[in-house]
Amino acid sequence: MNLTITDEAAKWYIDELGLKGNENSIRFYVRYGGYSPIQAGFSLGISDDAPISPIATTEIMGIQFFIEEKDAWYFEGHDLVVGFNTKMKEPEFSYR
């Protein structure tokens, strides 16, 4: 699986969470509840955990964004793309 984050989405996380390059990371993790087009009853959350066994990772503006191996089941062969919704002014997830 691949993890892609647009520069606009990365900037939003950096600004909103006060992240500093090379000091912070963002983990996308599976949580119970919410909505997802690929796994009913689950959705994605974020945390500032450090990577342990990442299955997908990308670095943008000095921040490492990643998904842990234990959450791979959620994606079932999909890639995660984190874009930015300009109307809502927030990140949005899509799966390919």
PDB file of N, CA and C in Angstrom:
ATOM      1  N   MET A   1       0.836  -1.176   0.000  1.00  0.00           N
ATOM      2  CA  MET A   1       0.000   0.000   0.000  1.00  0.00           C
ATOM      3  C   MET A   1       0.877   1.234   0.000  1.00  0.00           C
ATOM      4  N   ASN A   2       0.342   2.294  -0.555  1.00  0.00           N
ATOM      5  CA  ASN A   2       1.054   3.567  -0.626  1.00  0.00           C
ATOM      6  C   ASN A   2       0.301   4.637   0.148  1.00  0.00           C
ATOM      7  N   LEU A   3       1.030   5.591   0.652  1.00  0.00           N
ATOM      8  CA  LEU A   3       0.479   6.742   1.359  1.00  0.00           C
ATOM      9  C   LEU A   3       0.915   7.986   0.620  1.00  0.00           C
ATOM     10  N   THR A   4      -0.057   8.766   0.151  1.00  0.00           N
ATOM     11  CA  THR A   4       0.232  10.004  -0.559  1.00  0.00           C
ATOM     12  C   THR A   4      -0.470  11.146   0.167  1.00  0.00           C
ATOM     13  N   ILE A   5       0.255  12.221   0.411  1.00  0.00           N
ATOM     14  CA  ILE A   5      -0.312  13.395   1.063  1.00  0.00           C
ATOM     15  C   ILE A   5       0.057  14.607   0.223  1.00  0.00           C
ATOM     16  N   THR A   6      -0.935  15.410  -0.113  1.00  0.00           N
ATOM     17  CA  THR A   6      -0.654  16.615  -0.884  1.00  0.00           C
ATOM     18  C   THR A   6       0.036  17.641   0.016  1.00  0.00           C
ATOM     19  N   ASP A   7       0.754  18.555  -0.603  1.00  0.00           N
ATOM     20  CA  ASP A   7       1.422  19.609   0.161  1.00  0.00           C
ATOM     21  C   ASP A   7       0.414  20.442   0.952  1.00  0.00           C
ATOM     22  N   GLU A   8      -0.765  20.697   0.345  1.00  0.00           N
ATOM     23  CA  GLU A   8      -1.799  21.496   1.017  1.00  0.00           C
ATOM     24  C   GLU A   8      -2.296  20.800   2.285  1.00  0.00           C
ATOM     25  N   ALA A   9      -2.508  19.486   2.203  1.00  0.00           N
ATOM     26  CA  ALA A   9      -2.956  18.732   3.377  1.00  0.00           C
ATOM     27  C   ALA A   9      -1.860  18.701   4.444  1.00  0.00           C
ATOM     28  N   ALA A  10      -0.626  18.475   4.041  1.00  0.00           N
ATOM     29  CA  ALA A  10       0.486  18.454   4.995  1.00  0.00           C
ATOM     30  C   ALA A  10       0.605  19.800   5.702  1.00  0.00           C
ATOM     31  N   LYS A  11       0.487  20.872   4.952  1.00  0.00           N
ATOM     32  CA  LYS A  11       0.572  22.218   5.544  1.00  0.00           C
ATOM     33  C   LYS A  11      -0.549  22.432   6.556  1.00  0.00           C
ATOM     34  N   TRP A  12      -1.748  21.941   6.247  1.00  0.00           N
ATOM     35  CA  TRP A  12      -2.871  22.075   7.181  1.00  0.00           C
ATOM     36  C   TRP A  12      -2.530  21.383   8.500  1.00  0.00           C
ATOM     37  N   TYR A  13      -2.046  20.131   8.446  1.00  0.00           N
ATOM     38  CA  TYR A  13      -1.684  19.417   9.669  1.00  0.00           C
ATOM     39  C   TYR A  13      -0.587  20.165  10.436  1.00  0.00           C
ATOM     40  N   ILE A  14       0.406  20.641   9.731  1.00  0.00           N
ATOM     41  CA  ILE A  14       1.512  21.356  10.370  1.00  0.00           C
ATOM     42  C   ILE A  14       1.010  22.610  11.075  1.00  0.00           C
ATOM     43  N   ASP A  15       0.186  23.389  10.380  1.00  0.00           N
ATOM     44  CA  ASP A  15      -0.332  24.633  10.963  1.00  0.00           C
ATOM     45  C   ASP A  15      -1.305  24.368  12.116  1.00  0.00           C
ATOM     46  N   GLU A  16      -2.255  23.462  11.908  1.00  0.00           N
ATOM     47  CA  GLU A  16      -3.285  23.199  12.914  1.00  0.00           C
ATOM     48  C   GLU A  16      -2.729  22.563  14.179  1.00  0.00           C
ATOM     49  N   LEU A  17      -1.735  21.700  14.030  1.00  0.00           N
ATOM     50  CA  LEU A  17      -1.198  20.963  15.171  1.00  0.00           C
ATOM     51  C   LEU A  17       0.106  21.548  15.708  1.00  0.00           C
ATOM     52  N   GLY A  18       0.583  22.635  15.082  1.00  0.00           N
ATOM     53  CA  GLY A  18       1.818  23.268  15.539  1.00  0.00           C
ATOM     54  C   GLY A  18       3.031  22.364  15.429  1.00  0.00           C
ATOM     55  N   LEU A  19       3.096  21.598  14.352  1.00  0.00           N
ATOM     56  CA  LEU A  19       4.193  20.648  14.176  1.00  0.00           C
ATOM     57  C   LEU A  19       5.477  21.338  13.754  1.00  0.00           C
ATOM     58  N   LYS A  20       6.578  20.745  14.146  1.00  0.00           N
ATOM     59  CA  LYS A  20       7.900  21.242  13.783  1.00  0.00           C
ATOM     60  C   LYS A  20       8.637  20.138  13.019  1.00  0.00           C
ATOM     61  N   GLY A  21       9.246  20.504  11.911  1.00  0.00           N
ATOM     62  CA  GLY A  21       9.972  19.543  11.092  1.00  0.00           C
ATOM     63  C   GLY A  21      11.021  18.775  11.875  1.00  0.00           C
ATOM     64  N   ASN A  22      11.170  17.497  11.559  1.00  0.00           N
ATOM     65  CA  ASN A  22      12.139  16.581  12.171  1.00  0.00           C
ATOM     66  C   ASN A  22      11.905  16.333  13.651  1.00  0.00           C
ATOM     67  N   GLU A  23      10.858  16.928  14.224  1.00  0.00           N
ATOM     68  CA  GLU A  23      10.549  16.694  15.633  1.00  0.00           C
ATOM     69  C   GLU A  23       9.242  15.937  15.797  1.00  0.00           C
ATOM     70  N   ASN A  24       8.409  15.939  14.766  1.00  0.00           N
ATOM     71  CA  ASN A  24       7.076  15.369  14.881  1.00  0.00           C
ATOM     72  C   ASN A  24       6.785  14.372  13.773  1.00  0.00           C
ATOM     73  N   SER A  25       5.819  13.517  14.063  1.00  0.00           N
ATOM     74  CA  SER A  25       5.296  12.593  13.051  1.00  0.00           C
ATOM     75  C   SER A  25       3.791  12.473  13.274  1.00  0.00           C
ATOM     76  N   ILE A  26       3.098  12.074  12.224  1.00  0.00           N
ATOM     77  CA  ILE A  26       1.652  11.876  12.284  1.00  0.00           C
ATOM     78  C   ILE A  26       1.340  10.459  11.837  1.00  0.00           C
ATOM     79  N   ARG A  27       0.636   9.749  12.685  1.00  0.00           N
ATOM     80  CA  ARG A  27       0.206   8.391  12.368  1.00  0.00           C
ATOM     81  C   ARG A  27      -1.273   8.402  12.000  1.00  0.00           C
ATOM     82  N   PHE A  28      -1.614   7.765  10.890  1.00  0.00           N
ATOM     83  CA  PHE A  28      -3.003   7.521  10.533  1.00  0.00           C
ATOM     84  C   PHE A  28      -3.331   6.129  11.051  1.00  0.00           C
ATOM     85  N   TYR A  29      -4.342   6.034  11.918  1.00  0.00           N
ATOM     86  CA  TYR A  29      -4.667   4.745  12.520  1.00  0.00           C
ATOM     87  C   TYR A  29      -6.160   4.447  12.386  1.00  0.00           C
ATOM     88  N   VAL A  30      -6.500   3.183  12.521  1.00  0.00           N
ATOM     89  CA  VAL A  30      -7.881   2.735  12.423  1.00  0.00           C
ATOM     90  C   VAL A  30      -8.562   2.917  13.772  1.00  0.00           C
ATOM     91  N   ARG A  31      -9.769   3.453  13.730  1.00  0.00           N
ATOM     92  CA  ARG A  31     -10.551   3.583  14.957  1.00  0.00           C
ATOM     93  C   ARG A  31     -11.958   3.058  14.720  1.00  0.00           C
ATOM     94  N   TYR A  32     -12.558   2.578  15.770  1.00  0.00           N
ATOM     95  CA  TYR A  32     -13.912   2.042  15.700  1.00  0.00           C
ATOM     96  C   TYR A  32     -14.897   3.200  15.619  1.00  0.00           C
ATOM     97  N   GLY A  33     -15.861   3.103  14.711  1.00  0.00           N
ATOM     98  CA  GLY A  33     -16.886   4.130  14.553  1.00  0.00           C
ATOM     99  C   GLY A  33     -16.559   5.075  13.413  1.00  0.00           C
ATOM    100  N   GLY A  34     -17.502   5.896  13.089  1.00  0.00           N
ATOM    101  CA  GLY A  34     -17.320   6.841  11.997  1.00  0.00           C
ATOM    102  C   GLY A  34     -17.692   6.216  10.668  1.00  0.00           C
ATOM    103  N   TYR A  35     -17.264   6.842   9.600  1.00  0.00           N
ATOM    104  CA  TYR A  35     -17.606   6.392   8.257  1.00  0.00           C
ATOM    105  C   TYR A  35     -16.354   6.158   7.435  1.00  0.00           C
ATOM    106  N   SER A  36     -16.389   5.117   6.644  1.00  0.00           N
ATOM    107  CA  SER A  36     -15.335   4.827   5.684  1.00  0.00           C
ATOM    108  C   SER A  36     -15.964   4.136   4.478  1.00  0.00           C
ATOM    109  N   PRO A  37     -15.561   4.501   3.272  1.00  0.00           N
ATOM    110  CA  PRO A  37     -16.097   3.820   2.100  1.00  0.00           C
ATOM    111  C   PRO A  37     -15.504   2.421   1.883  1.00  0.00           C
ATOM    112  N   ILE A  38     -14.467   2.061   2.660  1.00  0.00           N
ATOM    113  CA  ILE A  38     -13.837   0.749   2.446  1.00  0.00           C
ATOM    114  C   ILE A  38     -14.019  -0.226   3.604  1.00  0.00           C
ATOM    115  N   GLN A  39     -14.354   0.253   4.804  1.00  0.00           N
ATOM    116  CA  GLN A  39     -14.555  -0.637   5.958  1.00  0.00           C
ATOM    117  C   GLN A  39     -15.720  -0.099   6.800  1.00  0.00           C
ATOM    118  N   ALA A  40     -16.854  -0.736   6.713  1.00  0.00           N
ATOM    119  CA  ALA A  40     -18.024  -0.301   7.473  1.00  0.00           C
ATOM    120  C   ALA A  40     -17.744  -0.334   8.971  1.00  0.00           C
ATOM    121  N   GLY A  41     -18.161   0.740   9.654  1.00  0.00           N
ATOM    122  CA  GLY A  41     -18.024   0.794  11.104  1.00  0.00           C
ATOM    123  C   GLY A  41     -16.680   1.265  11.614  1.00  0.00           C
ATOM    124  N   PHE A  42     -15.762   1.610  10.713  1.00  0.00           N
ATOM    125  CA  PHE A  42     -14.439   2.093  11.108  1.00  0.00           C
ATOM    126  C   PHE A  42     -14.113   3.369  10.355  1.00  0.00           C
ATOM    127  N   SER A  43     -13.164   4.118  10.861  1.00  0.00           N
ATOM    128  CA  SER A  43     -12.687   5.323  10.187  1.00  0.00           C
ATOM    129  C   SER A  43     -11.232   5.563  10.583  1.00  0.00           C
ATOM    130  N   LEU A  44     -10.636   6.589  10.004  1.00  0.00           N
ATOM    131  CA  LEU A  44      -9.245   6.906  10.322  1.00  0.00           C
ATOM    132  C   LEU A  44      -9.160   7.998  11.373  1.00  0.00           C
ATOM    133  N   GLY A  45      -8.197   7.861  12.250  1.00  0.00           N
ATOM    134  CA  GLY A  45      -7.859   8.886  13.213  1.00  0.00           C
ATOM    135  C   GLY A  45      -6.398   9.252  13.029  1.00  0.00           C
ATOM    136  N   ILE A  46      -5.941  10.272  13.752  1.00  0.00           N
ATOM    137  CA  ILE A  46      -4.529  10.643  13.708  1.00  0.00           C
ATOM    138  C   ILE A  46      -3.981  10.729  15.127  1.00  0.00           C
ATOM    139  N   SER A  47      -2.701  10.478  15.253  1.00  0.00           N
ATOM    140  CA  SER A  47      -2.010  10.650  16.526  1.00  0.00           C
ATOM    141  C   SER A  47      -0.576  11.085  16.241  1.00  0.00           C
ATOM    142  N   ASP A  48       0.098  11.493  17.271  1.00  0.00           N
ATOM    143  CA  ASP A  48       1.486  11.949  17.111  1.00  0.00           C
ATOM    144  C   ASP A  48       2.486  10.900  17.577  1.00  0.00           C
ATOM    145  N   ASP A  49       2.102   9.622  17.455  1.00  0.00           N
ATOM    146  CA  ASP A  49       2.986   8.519  17.826  1.00  0.00           C
ATOM    147  C   ASP A  49       4.246   8.503  16.956  1.00  0.00           C
ATOM    148  N   ALA A  50       5.293   7.923  17.498  1.00  0.00           N
ATOM    149  CA  ALA A  50       6.501   7.660  16.712  1.00  0.00           C
ATOM    150  C   ALA A  50       6.319   6.323  16.002  1.00  0.00           C
ATOM    151  N   PRO A  51       6.861   6.177  14.797  1.00  0.00           N
ATOM    152  CA  PRO A  51       6.732   4.911  14.069  1.00  0.00           C
ATOM    153  C   PRO A  51       7.416   3.752  14.796  1.00  0.00           C
ATOM    154  N   ILE A  52       6.757   2.579  14.739  1.00  0.00           N
ATOM    155  CA  ILE A  52       7.337   1.351  15.283  1.00  0.00           C
ATOM    156  C   ILE A  52       7.581   0.364  14.144  1.00  0.00           C
ATOM    157  N   SER A  53       6.515  -0.001  13.440  1.00  0.00           N
ATOM    158  CA  SER A  53       6.598  -0.906  12.283  1.00  0.00           C
ATOM    159  C   SER A  53       5.740  -0.353  11.150  1.00  0.00           C
ATOM    160  N   PRO A  54       6.174   0.747  10.550  1.00  0.00           N
ATOM    161  CA  PRO A  54       5.332   1.348   9.517  1.00  0.00           C
ATOM    162  C   PRO A  54       5.273   0.500   8.246  1.00  0.00           C
ATOM    163  N   ILE A  55       4.069   0.436   7.674  1.00  0.00           N
ATOM    164  CA  ILE A  55       3.878  -0.269   6.415  1.00  0.00           C
ATOM    165  C   ILE A  55       3.878   0.721   5.250  1.00  0.00           C
ATOM    166  N   ALA A  56       3.577   1.975   5.547  1.00  0.00           N
ATOM    167  CA  ALA A  56       3.600   3.034   4.536  1.00  0.00           C
ATOM    168  C   ALA A  56       4.055   4.313   5.216  1.00  0.00           C
ATOM    169  N   THR A  57       4.903   5.058   4.555  1.00  0.00           N
ATOM    170  CA  THR A  57       5.420   6.299   5.124  1.00  0.00           C
ATOM    171  C   THR A  57       5.772   7.285   4.020  1.00  0.00           C
ATOM    172  N   THR A  58       5.624   8.549   4.337  1.00  0.00           N
ATOM    173  CA  THR A  58       6.061   9.604   3.440  1.00  0.00           C
ATOM    174  C   THR A  58       6.460  10.804   4.289  1.00  0.00           C
ATOM    175  N   GLU A  59       7.421  11.551   3.819  1.00  0.00           N
ATOM    176  CA  GLU A  59       7.862  12.735   4.551  1.00  0.00           C
ATOM    177  C   GLU A  59       7.607  13.970   3.709  1.00  0.00           C
ATOM    178  N   ILE A  60       6.944  14.932   4.319  1.00  0.00           N
ATOM    179  CA  ILE A  60       6.648  16.200   3.651  1.00  0.00           C
ATOM    180  C   ILE A  60       6.950  17.320   4.627  1.00  0.00           C
ATOM    181  N   MET A  61       7.713  18.303   4.168  1.00  0.00           N
ATOM    182  CA  MET A  61       8.069  19.477   4.974  1.00  0.00           C
ATOM    183  C   MET A  61       8.680  19.075   6.312  1.00  0.00           C
ATOM    184  N   GLY A  62       9.441  17.974   6.307  1.00  0.00           N
ATOM    185  CA  GLY A  62      10.132  17.531   7.508  1.00  0.00           C
ATOM    186  C   GLY A  62       9.284  16.736   8.482  1.00  0.00           C
ATOM    187  N   ILE A  63       8.016  16.498   8.162  1.00  0.00           N
ATOM    188  CA  ILE A  63       7.129  15.725   9.021  1.00  0.00           C
ATOM    189  C   ILE A  63       6.935  14.348   8.404  1.00  0.00           C
ATOM    190  N   GLN A  64       7.094  13.310   9.216  1.00  0.00           N
ATOM    191  CA  GLN A  64       6.875  11.952   8.727  1.00  0.00           C
ATOM    192  C   GLN A  64       5.420  11.573   8.978  1.00  0.00           C
ATOM    193  N   PHE A  65       4.710  11.204   7.909  1.00  0.00           N
ATOM    194  CA  PHE A  65       3.344  10.709   7.962  1.00  0.00           C
ATOM    195  C   PHE A  65       3.418   9.209   7.713  1.00  0.00           C
ATOM    196  N   PHE A  66       2.674   8.405   8.492  1.00  0.00           N
ATOM    197  CA  PHE A  66       2.829   6.957   8.346  1.00  0.00           C
ATOM    198  C   PHE A  66       1.595   6.192   8.782  1.00  0.00           C
ATOM    199  N   ILE A  67       1.578   4.915   8.390  1.00  0.00           N
ATOM    200  CA  ILE A  67       0.564   3.944   8.794  1.00  0.00           C
ATOM    201  C   ILE A  67       1.309   2.736   9.329  1.00  0.00           C
ATOM    202  N   GLU A  68       0.891   2.255  10.488  1.00  0.00           N
ATOM    203  CA  GLU A  68       1.531   1.093  11.100  1.00  0.00           C
ATOM    204  C   GLU A  68       1.046  -0.205  10.454  1.00  0.00           C
ATOM    205  N   GLU A  69       1.897  -1.199  10.484  1.00  0.00           N
ATOM    206  CA  GLU A  69       1.598  -2.506   9.918  1.00  0.00           C
ATOM    207  C   GLU A  69       0.324  -3.117  10.515  1.00  0.00           C
ATOM    208  N   LYS A  70       0.087  -2.893  11.807  1.00  0.00           N
ATOM    209  CA  LYS A  70      -1.093  -3.486  12.452  1.00  0.00           C
ATOM    210  C   LYS A  70      -2.410  -2.916  11.933  1.00  0.00           C
ATOM    211  N   ASP A  71      -2.373  -1.817  11.192  1.00  0.00           N
ATOM    212  CA  ASP A  71      -3.576  -1.228  10.611  1.00  0.00           C
ATOM    213  C   ASP A  71      -3.737  -1.545   9.124  1.00  0.00           C
ATOM    214  N   ALA A  72      -2.867  -2.368   8.587  1.00  0.00           N
ATOM    215  CA  ALA A  72      -2.896  -2.682   7.153  1.00  0.00           C
ATOM    216  C   ALA A  72      -4.198  -3.351   6.723  1.00  0.00           C
ATOM    217  N   TRP A  73      -4.809  -4.153   7.598  1.00  0.00           N
ATOM    218  CA  TRP A  73      -6.057  -4.862   7.270  1.00  0.00           C
ATOM    219  C   TRP A  73      -7.151  -3.911   6.802  1.00  0.00           C
ATOM    220  N   TYR A  74      -7.158  -2.718   7.361  1.00  0.00           N
ATOM    221  CA  TYR A  74      -8.207  -1.741   7.058  1.00  0.00           C
ATOM    222  C   TYR A  74      -8.233  -1.354   5.579  1.00  0.00           C
ATOM    223  N   PHE A  75      -7.082  -1.316   4.965  1.00  0.00           N
ATOM    224  CA  PHE A  75      -6.973  -0.815   3.598  1.00  0.00           C
ATOM    225  C   PHE A  75      -7.266  -1.861   2.529  1.00  0.00           C
ATOM    226  N   GLU A  76      -7.146  -3.153   2.849  1.00  0.00           N
ATOM    227  CA  GLU A  76      -7.450  -4.248   1.928  1.00  0.00           C
ATOM    228  C   GLU A  76      -7.014  -3.973   0.490  1.00  0.00           C
ATOM    229  N   GLY A  77      -5.750  -3.681   0.302  1.00  0.00           N
ATOM    230  CA  GLY A  77      -5.216  -3.461  -1.036  1.00  0.00           C
ATOM    231  C   GLY A  77      -5.429  -2.065  -1.597  1.00  0.00           C
ATOM    232  N   HIS A  78      -5.947  -1.149  -0.811  1.00  0.00           N
ATOM    233  CA  HIS A  78      -6.138   0.231  -1.252  1.00  0.00           C
ATOM    234  C   HIS A  78      -4.939   1.086  -0.832  1.00  0.00           C
ATOM    235  N   ASP A  79      -4.714   2.139  -1.574  1.00  0.00           N
ATOM    236  CA  ASP A  79      -3.756   3.165  -1.187  1.00  0.00           C
ATOM    237  C   ASP A  79      -4.527   4.308  -0.537  1.00  0.00           C
ATOM    238  N   LEU A  80      -3.899   5.005   0.403  1.00  0.00           N
ATOM    239  CA  LEU A  80      -4.512   6.168   1.038  1.00  0.00           C
ATOM    240  C   LEU A  80      -3.949   7.432   0.410  1.00  0.00           C
ATOM    241  N   VAL A  81      -4.852   8.304  -0.011  1.00  0.00           N
ATOM    242  CA  VAL A  81      -4.474   9.614  -0.539  1.00  0.00           C
ATOM    243  C   VAL A  81      -5.126  10.660   0.356  1.00  0.00           C
ATOM    244  N   VAL A  82      -4.305  11.515   0.955  1.00  0.00           N
ATOM    245  CA  VAL A  82      -4.812  12.586   1.798  1.00  0.00           C
ATOM    246  C   VAL A  82      -4.673  13.877   0.995  1.00  0.00           C
ATOM    247  N   GLY A  83      -5.816  14.389   0.582  1.00  0.00           N
ATOM    248  CA  GLY A  83      -5.851  15.634  -0.181  1.00  0.00           C
ATOM    249  C   GLY A  83      -6.383  16.754   0.682  1.00  0.00           C
ATOM    250  N   PHE A  84      -6.706  17.873   0.046  1.00  0.00           N
ATOM    251  CA  PHE A  84      -7.220  19.026   0.778  1.00  0.00           C
ATOM    252  C   PHE A  84      -8.472  19.536   0.091  1.00  0.00           C
ATOM    253  N   ASN A  85      -9.549  19.640   0.851  1.00  0.00           N
ATOM    254  CA  ASN A  85     -10.818  20.156   0.349  1.00  0.00           C
ATOM    255  C   ASN A  85     -10.811  21.671   0.529  1.00  0.00           C
ATOM    256  N   THR A  86     -10.719  22.399  -0.570  1.00  0.00           N
ATOM    257  CA  THR A  86     -10.610  23.860  -0.485  1.00  0.00           C
ATOM    258  C   THR A  86     -11.902  24.517  -0.010  1.00  0.00           C
ATOM    259  N   LYS A  87     -13.053  23.904  -0.276  1.00  0.00           N
ATOM    260  CA  LYS A  87     -14.324  24.477   0.198  1.00  0.00           C
ATOM    261  C   LYS A  87     -14.475  24.322   1.705  1.00  0.00           C
ATOM    262  N   MET A  88     -14.143  23.134   2.212  1.00  0.00           N
ATOM    263  CA  MET A  88     -14.260  22.863   3.649  1.00  0.00           C
ATOM    264  C   MET A  88     -13.028  23.332   4.426  1.00  0.00           C
ATOM    265  N   LYS A  89     -11.941  23.587   3.692  1.00  0.00           N
ATOM    266  CA  LYS A  89     -10.669  24.014   4.285  1.00  0.00           C
ATOM    267  C   LYS A  89     -10.141  23.005   5.312  1.00  0.00           C
ATOM    268  N   GLU A  90     -10.128  21.725   4.865  1.00  0.00           N
ATOM    269  CA  GLU A  90      -9.636  20.651   5.726  1.00  0.00           C
ATOM    270  C   GLU A  90      -9.186  19.473   4.865  1.00  0.00           C
ATOM    271  N   PRO A  91      -8.379  18.581   5.446  1.00  0.00           N
ATOM    272  CA  PRO A  91      -7.955  17.387   4.708  1.00  0.00           C
ATOM    273  C   PRO A  91      -9.133  16.468   4.404  1.00  0.00           C
ATOM    274  N   GLU A  92      -8.988  15.691   3.326  1.00  0.00           N
ATOM    275  CA  GLU A  92      -9.983  14.674   3.000  1.00  0.00           C
ATOM    276  C   GLU A  92      -9.263  13.425   2.550  1.00  0.00           C
ATOM    277  N   PHE A  93      -9.836  12.274   2.910  1.00  0.00           N
ATOM    278  CA  PHE A  93      -9.234  10.985   2.590  1.00  0.00           C
ATOM    279  C   PHE A  93      -9.911  10.387   1.367  1.00  0.00           C
ATOM    280  N   SER A  94      -9.107   9.797   0.503  1.00  0.00           N
ATOM    281  CA  SER A  94      -9.642   8.992  -0.592  1.00  0.00           C
ATOM    282  C   SER A  94      -8.791   7.726  -0.696  1.00  0.00           C
ATOM    283  N   TYR A  95      -9.400   6.708  -1.266  1.00  0.00           N
ATOM    284  CA  TYR A  95      -8.762   5.395  -1.335  1.00  0.00           C
ATOM    285  C   TYR A  95      -8.717   4.957  -2.788  1.00  0.00           C
ATOM    286  N   ARG A  96      -7.576   4.469  -3.233  1.00  0.00           N
ATOM    287  CA  ARG A  96      -7.412   4.013  -4.616  1.00  0.00           C
ATOM    288  C   ARG A  96      -6.920   2.590  -4.631  1.00  0.00           C
TER     289      ARG A  96
END
